Short mmCIF file of C-alpha atoms in Angstrom, two decimals:
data_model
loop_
_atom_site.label_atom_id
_atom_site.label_comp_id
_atom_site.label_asym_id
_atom_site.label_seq_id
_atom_site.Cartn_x
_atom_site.Cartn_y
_atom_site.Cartn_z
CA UNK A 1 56.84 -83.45 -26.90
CA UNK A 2 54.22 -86.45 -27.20
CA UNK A 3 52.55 -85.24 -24.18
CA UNK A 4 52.71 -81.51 -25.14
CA UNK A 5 50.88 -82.47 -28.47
CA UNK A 6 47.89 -84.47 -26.51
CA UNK A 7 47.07 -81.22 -23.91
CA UNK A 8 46.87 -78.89 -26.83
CA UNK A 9 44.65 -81.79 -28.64
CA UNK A 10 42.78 -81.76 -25.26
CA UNK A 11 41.93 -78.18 -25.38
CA UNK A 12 41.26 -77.82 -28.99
CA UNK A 13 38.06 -80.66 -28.33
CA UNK A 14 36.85 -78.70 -25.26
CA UNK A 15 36.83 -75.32 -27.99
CA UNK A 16 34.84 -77.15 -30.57
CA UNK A 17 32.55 -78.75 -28.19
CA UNK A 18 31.35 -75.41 -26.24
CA UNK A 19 31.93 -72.41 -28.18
CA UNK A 20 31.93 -69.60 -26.36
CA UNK A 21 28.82 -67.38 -25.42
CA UNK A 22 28.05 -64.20 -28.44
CA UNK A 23 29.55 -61.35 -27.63
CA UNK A 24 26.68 -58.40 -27.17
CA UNK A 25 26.42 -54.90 -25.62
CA UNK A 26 25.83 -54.58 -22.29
CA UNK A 27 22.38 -53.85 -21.31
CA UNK A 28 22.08 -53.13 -17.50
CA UNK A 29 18.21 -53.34 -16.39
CA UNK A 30 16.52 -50.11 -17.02
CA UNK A 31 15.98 -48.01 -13.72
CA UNK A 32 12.34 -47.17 -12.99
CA UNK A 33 13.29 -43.05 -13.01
CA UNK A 34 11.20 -41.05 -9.32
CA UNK A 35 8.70 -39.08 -10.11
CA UNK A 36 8.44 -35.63 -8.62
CA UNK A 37 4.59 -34.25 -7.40
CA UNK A 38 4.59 -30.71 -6.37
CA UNK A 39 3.18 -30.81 -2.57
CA UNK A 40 1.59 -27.41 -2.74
CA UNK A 41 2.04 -24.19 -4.66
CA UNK A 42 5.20 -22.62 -6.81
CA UNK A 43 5.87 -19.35 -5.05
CA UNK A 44 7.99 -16.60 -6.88
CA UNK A 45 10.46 -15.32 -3.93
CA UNK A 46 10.64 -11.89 -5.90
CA UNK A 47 6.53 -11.29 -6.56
CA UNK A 48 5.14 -12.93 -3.50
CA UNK A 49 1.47 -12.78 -3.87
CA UNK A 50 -0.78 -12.70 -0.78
CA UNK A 51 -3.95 -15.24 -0.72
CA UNK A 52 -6.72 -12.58 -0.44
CA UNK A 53 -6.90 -10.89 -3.77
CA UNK A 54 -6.46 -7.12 -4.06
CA UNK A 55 -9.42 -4.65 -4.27
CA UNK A 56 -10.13 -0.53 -3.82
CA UNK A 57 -13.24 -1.07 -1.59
CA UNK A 58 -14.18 -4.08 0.44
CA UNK A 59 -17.17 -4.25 2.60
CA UNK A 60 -18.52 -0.88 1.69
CA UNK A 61 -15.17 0.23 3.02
CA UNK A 62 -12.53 2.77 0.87
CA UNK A 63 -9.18 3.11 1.97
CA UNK A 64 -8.09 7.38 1.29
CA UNK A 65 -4.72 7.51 2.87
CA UNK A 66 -1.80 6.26 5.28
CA UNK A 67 -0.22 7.62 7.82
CA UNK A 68 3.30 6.89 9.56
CA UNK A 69 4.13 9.28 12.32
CA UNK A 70 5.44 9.39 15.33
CA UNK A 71 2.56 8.26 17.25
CA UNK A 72 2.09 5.18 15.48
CA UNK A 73 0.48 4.62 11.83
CA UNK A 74 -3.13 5.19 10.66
CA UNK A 75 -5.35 4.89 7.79
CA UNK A 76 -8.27 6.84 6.44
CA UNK A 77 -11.20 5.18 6.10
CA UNK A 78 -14.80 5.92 4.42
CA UNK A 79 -17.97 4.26 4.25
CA UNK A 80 -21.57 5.16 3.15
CA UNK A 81 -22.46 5.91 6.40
CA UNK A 82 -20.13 8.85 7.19
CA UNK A 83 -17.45 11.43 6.75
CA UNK A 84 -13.83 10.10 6.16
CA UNK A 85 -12.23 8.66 9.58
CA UNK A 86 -8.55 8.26 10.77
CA UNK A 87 -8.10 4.72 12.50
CA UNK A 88 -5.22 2.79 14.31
CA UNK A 89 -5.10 -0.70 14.21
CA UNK A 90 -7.67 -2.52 16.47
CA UNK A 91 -10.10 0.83 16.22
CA UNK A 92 -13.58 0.40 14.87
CA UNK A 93 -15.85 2.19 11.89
CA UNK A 94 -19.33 2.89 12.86
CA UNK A 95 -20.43 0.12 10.65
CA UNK A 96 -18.33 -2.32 12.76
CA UNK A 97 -15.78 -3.00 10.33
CA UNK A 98 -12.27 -3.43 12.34
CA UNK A 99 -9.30 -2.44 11.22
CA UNK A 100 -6.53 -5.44 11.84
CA UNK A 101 -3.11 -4.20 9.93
CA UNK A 102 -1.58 -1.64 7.78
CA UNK A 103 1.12 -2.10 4.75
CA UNK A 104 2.59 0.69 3.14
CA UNK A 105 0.21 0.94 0.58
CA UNK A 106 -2.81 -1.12 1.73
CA UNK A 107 -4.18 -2.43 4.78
CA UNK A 108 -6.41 -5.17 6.04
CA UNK A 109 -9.78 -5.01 7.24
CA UNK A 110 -11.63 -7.71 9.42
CA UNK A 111 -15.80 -7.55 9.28
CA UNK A 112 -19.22 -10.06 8.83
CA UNK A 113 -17.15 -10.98 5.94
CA UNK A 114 -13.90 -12.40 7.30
CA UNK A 115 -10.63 -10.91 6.45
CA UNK A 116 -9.97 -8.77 4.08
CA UNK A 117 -7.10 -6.42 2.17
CA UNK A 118 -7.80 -3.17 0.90
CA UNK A 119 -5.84 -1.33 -1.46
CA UNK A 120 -5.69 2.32 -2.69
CA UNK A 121 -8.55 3.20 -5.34
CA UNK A 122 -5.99 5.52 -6.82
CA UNK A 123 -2.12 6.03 -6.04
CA UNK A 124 -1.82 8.07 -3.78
CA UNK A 125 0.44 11.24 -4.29
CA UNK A 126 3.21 10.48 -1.62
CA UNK A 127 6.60 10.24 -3.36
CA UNK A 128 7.99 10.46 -7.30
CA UNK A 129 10.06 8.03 -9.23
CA UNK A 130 13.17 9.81 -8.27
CA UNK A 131 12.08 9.65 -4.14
CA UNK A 132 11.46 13.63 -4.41
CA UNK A 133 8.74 15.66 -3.54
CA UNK A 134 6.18 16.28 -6.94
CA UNK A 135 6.56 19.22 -8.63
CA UNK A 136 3.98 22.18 -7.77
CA UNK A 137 0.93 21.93 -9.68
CA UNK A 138 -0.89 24.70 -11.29
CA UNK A 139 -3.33 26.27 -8.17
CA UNK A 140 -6.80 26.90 -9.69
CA UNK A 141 -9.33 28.66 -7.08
CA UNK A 142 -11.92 26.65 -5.71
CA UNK A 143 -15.35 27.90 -6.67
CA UNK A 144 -18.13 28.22 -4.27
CA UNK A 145 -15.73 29.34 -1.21
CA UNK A 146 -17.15 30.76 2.07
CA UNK A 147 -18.53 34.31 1.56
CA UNK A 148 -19.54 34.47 4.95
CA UNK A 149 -16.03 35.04 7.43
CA UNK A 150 -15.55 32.08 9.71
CA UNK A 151 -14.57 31.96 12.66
CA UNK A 152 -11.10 30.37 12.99
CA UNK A 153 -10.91 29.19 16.38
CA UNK A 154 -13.91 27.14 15.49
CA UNK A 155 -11.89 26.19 12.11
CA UNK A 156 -9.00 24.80 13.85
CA UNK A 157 -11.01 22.88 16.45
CA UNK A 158 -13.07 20.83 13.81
CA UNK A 159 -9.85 20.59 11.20
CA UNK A 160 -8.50 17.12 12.13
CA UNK A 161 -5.05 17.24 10.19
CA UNK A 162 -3.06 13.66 9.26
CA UNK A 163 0.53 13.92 8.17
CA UNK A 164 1.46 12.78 4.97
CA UNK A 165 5.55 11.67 4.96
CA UNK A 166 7.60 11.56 2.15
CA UNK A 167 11.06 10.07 2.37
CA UNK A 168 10.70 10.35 5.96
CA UNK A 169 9.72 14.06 6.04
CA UNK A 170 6.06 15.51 6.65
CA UNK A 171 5.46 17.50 3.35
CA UNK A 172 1.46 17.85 3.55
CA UNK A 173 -1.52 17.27 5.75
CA UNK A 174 -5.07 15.11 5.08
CA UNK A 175 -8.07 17.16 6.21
CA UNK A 176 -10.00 14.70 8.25
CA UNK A 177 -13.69 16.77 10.03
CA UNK A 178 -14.13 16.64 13.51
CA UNK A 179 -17.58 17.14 14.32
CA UNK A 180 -20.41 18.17 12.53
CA UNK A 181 -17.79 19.44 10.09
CA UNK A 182 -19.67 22.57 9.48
CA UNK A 183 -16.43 25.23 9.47
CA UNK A 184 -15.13 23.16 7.33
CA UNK A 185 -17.99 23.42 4.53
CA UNK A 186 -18.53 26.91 5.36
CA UNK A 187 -14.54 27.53 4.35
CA UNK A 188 -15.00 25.37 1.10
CA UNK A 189 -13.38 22.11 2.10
CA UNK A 190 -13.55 19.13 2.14
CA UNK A 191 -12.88 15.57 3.92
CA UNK A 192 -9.65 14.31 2.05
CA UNK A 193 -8.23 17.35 1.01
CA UNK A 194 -4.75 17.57 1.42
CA UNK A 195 -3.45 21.05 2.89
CA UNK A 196 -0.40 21.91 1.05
CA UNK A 197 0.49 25.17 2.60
CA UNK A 198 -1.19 28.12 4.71
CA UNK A 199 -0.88 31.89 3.14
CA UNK A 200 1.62 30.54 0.62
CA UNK A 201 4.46 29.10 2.99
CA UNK A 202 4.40 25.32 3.29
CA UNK A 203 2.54 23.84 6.39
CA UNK A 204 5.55 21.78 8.37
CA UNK A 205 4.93 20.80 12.04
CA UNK A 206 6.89 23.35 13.62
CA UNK A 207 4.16 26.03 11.32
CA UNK A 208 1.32 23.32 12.46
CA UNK A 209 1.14 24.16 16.16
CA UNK A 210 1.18 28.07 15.12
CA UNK A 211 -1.79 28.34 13.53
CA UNK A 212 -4.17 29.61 16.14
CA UNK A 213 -1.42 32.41 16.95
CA UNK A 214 -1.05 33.15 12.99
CA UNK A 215 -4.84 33.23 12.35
CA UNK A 216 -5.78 35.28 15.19
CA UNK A 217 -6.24 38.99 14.08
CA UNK A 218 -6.43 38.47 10.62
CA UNK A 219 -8.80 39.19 7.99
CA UNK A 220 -8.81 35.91 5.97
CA UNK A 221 -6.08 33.14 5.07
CA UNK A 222 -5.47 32.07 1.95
CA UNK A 223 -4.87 27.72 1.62
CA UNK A 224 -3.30 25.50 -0.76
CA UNK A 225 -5.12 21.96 -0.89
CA UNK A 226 -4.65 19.18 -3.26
CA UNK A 227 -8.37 17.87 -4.25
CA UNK A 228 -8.84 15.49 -6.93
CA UNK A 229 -5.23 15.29 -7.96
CA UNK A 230 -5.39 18.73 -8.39
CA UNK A 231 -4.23 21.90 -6.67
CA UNK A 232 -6.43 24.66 -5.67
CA UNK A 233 -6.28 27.74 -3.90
CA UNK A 234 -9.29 28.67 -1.08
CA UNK A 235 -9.61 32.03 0.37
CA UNK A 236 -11.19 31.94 3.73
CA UNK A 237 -12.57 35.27 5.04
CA UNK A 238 -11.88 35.43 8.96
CA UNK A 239 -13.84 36.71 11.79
#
């Protein structure tokens, strides 16, 4: 019992003489946080955006319409220092400017002044909100047609005609001059019209390769273009 009493007189000494250490919170060392420096640009996966900015006319240059056919895709060109030209890729304008590439609604140009994207100066009439053709237009007559009768062989050889597609399907052609062009004025039309049908029945490509046989013999022909977002009617008197 004696020796019971002395340990816990022992232990009660040791308590009085070092009191234990305050009891605090816990503070661990604050961690320096990483900081995060964007490397290069945020891109948006849904709105890409290319690094040459947009524009209607680059280099003197004006892009008037696409084409996707079967032979390959092509864009109409014009400049100030001609009529309205259909290109491929890699082909040239007289002014040297190249084209490099086509999109589906703009293509890309390559001249003295490096690389460059071109886009429609207007949309182009190609397909509606619902992916159907437009609805017909009211046809006006064009004013100033040819008085004089043309000959339509000589039409036909300078009418360069471009397909326009919709949804897959040819539904119009781009008048493009071959030549001097001069049938063409003398019939009332012009460079970039878009032929919507030939004496009222829509031009398709079965209809296109018909033409001389239809024309031949007849008095005049009566065609449906699309000029200046508008549709007009031109009566050409035949040889």
């Amino acid at each position: 019992m004696l020796g019971l009493l002395a340990l816990q007189a022992v232990r009660l000494a040791w308590l009085v003489a070092v009191p234990p250490a305050p009891v605090g919170a816990f503070r661990p060392d604050a961690v320096p946080q990483a900081q995060v420096t964007p490397t290069g640009p945020t891109l948006d996966p849904f709105f890409p955006s290319d690094s040459a900015a947009s524009q209607a006319t680059a280099s003197g240059v004006t892009l008037h319409g696409i084409s996707t056919g079967p032979g390959g895709a092509s864009a109409i060109l014009g400049d100030s220092e001609g009529p309205q030209r259909s290109l491929r890729v890699g082909e040239s304008m007289p002014s040297g400017v190249r084209l490099a590439g086509i999109g589906p609604d703009h293509v890309w140009i390559e001249s003295s002044q490096g690389r460059q994207r071109l886009d429609f100066a207007a949309a182009p009439v190609s397909r509606s909100a619902a992916g159907t053709l437009p609805s017909a237009a009211p046809v006006a007559p064009v004013t100033g047609a040819a008085s004089a009768p043309v000959d339509p062989a000589r039409l036909l050889e300078q009418a360069g005609l471009v397909p326009r597609e919709v949804n897959g399907q040819v539904s119009s052609y781009t008048l493009i001059p071959r030549g001097d062009g001069a049938a063409l004025r003398k019939a009332g039309l012009q460079a970039g019209d878009v032929l919507l049908s030939v004496n009222g029945q829509a031009l398709t490509p079965e209809r296109y390769h018909e033409l001389a046989a239809e024309l031949a013999g007849r008095d005049s022909v009566e065609l449906t273009v699309q000029r200046d977002g508008a549709t007009r009617s031109v009566t050409v008197p035949l040889q």
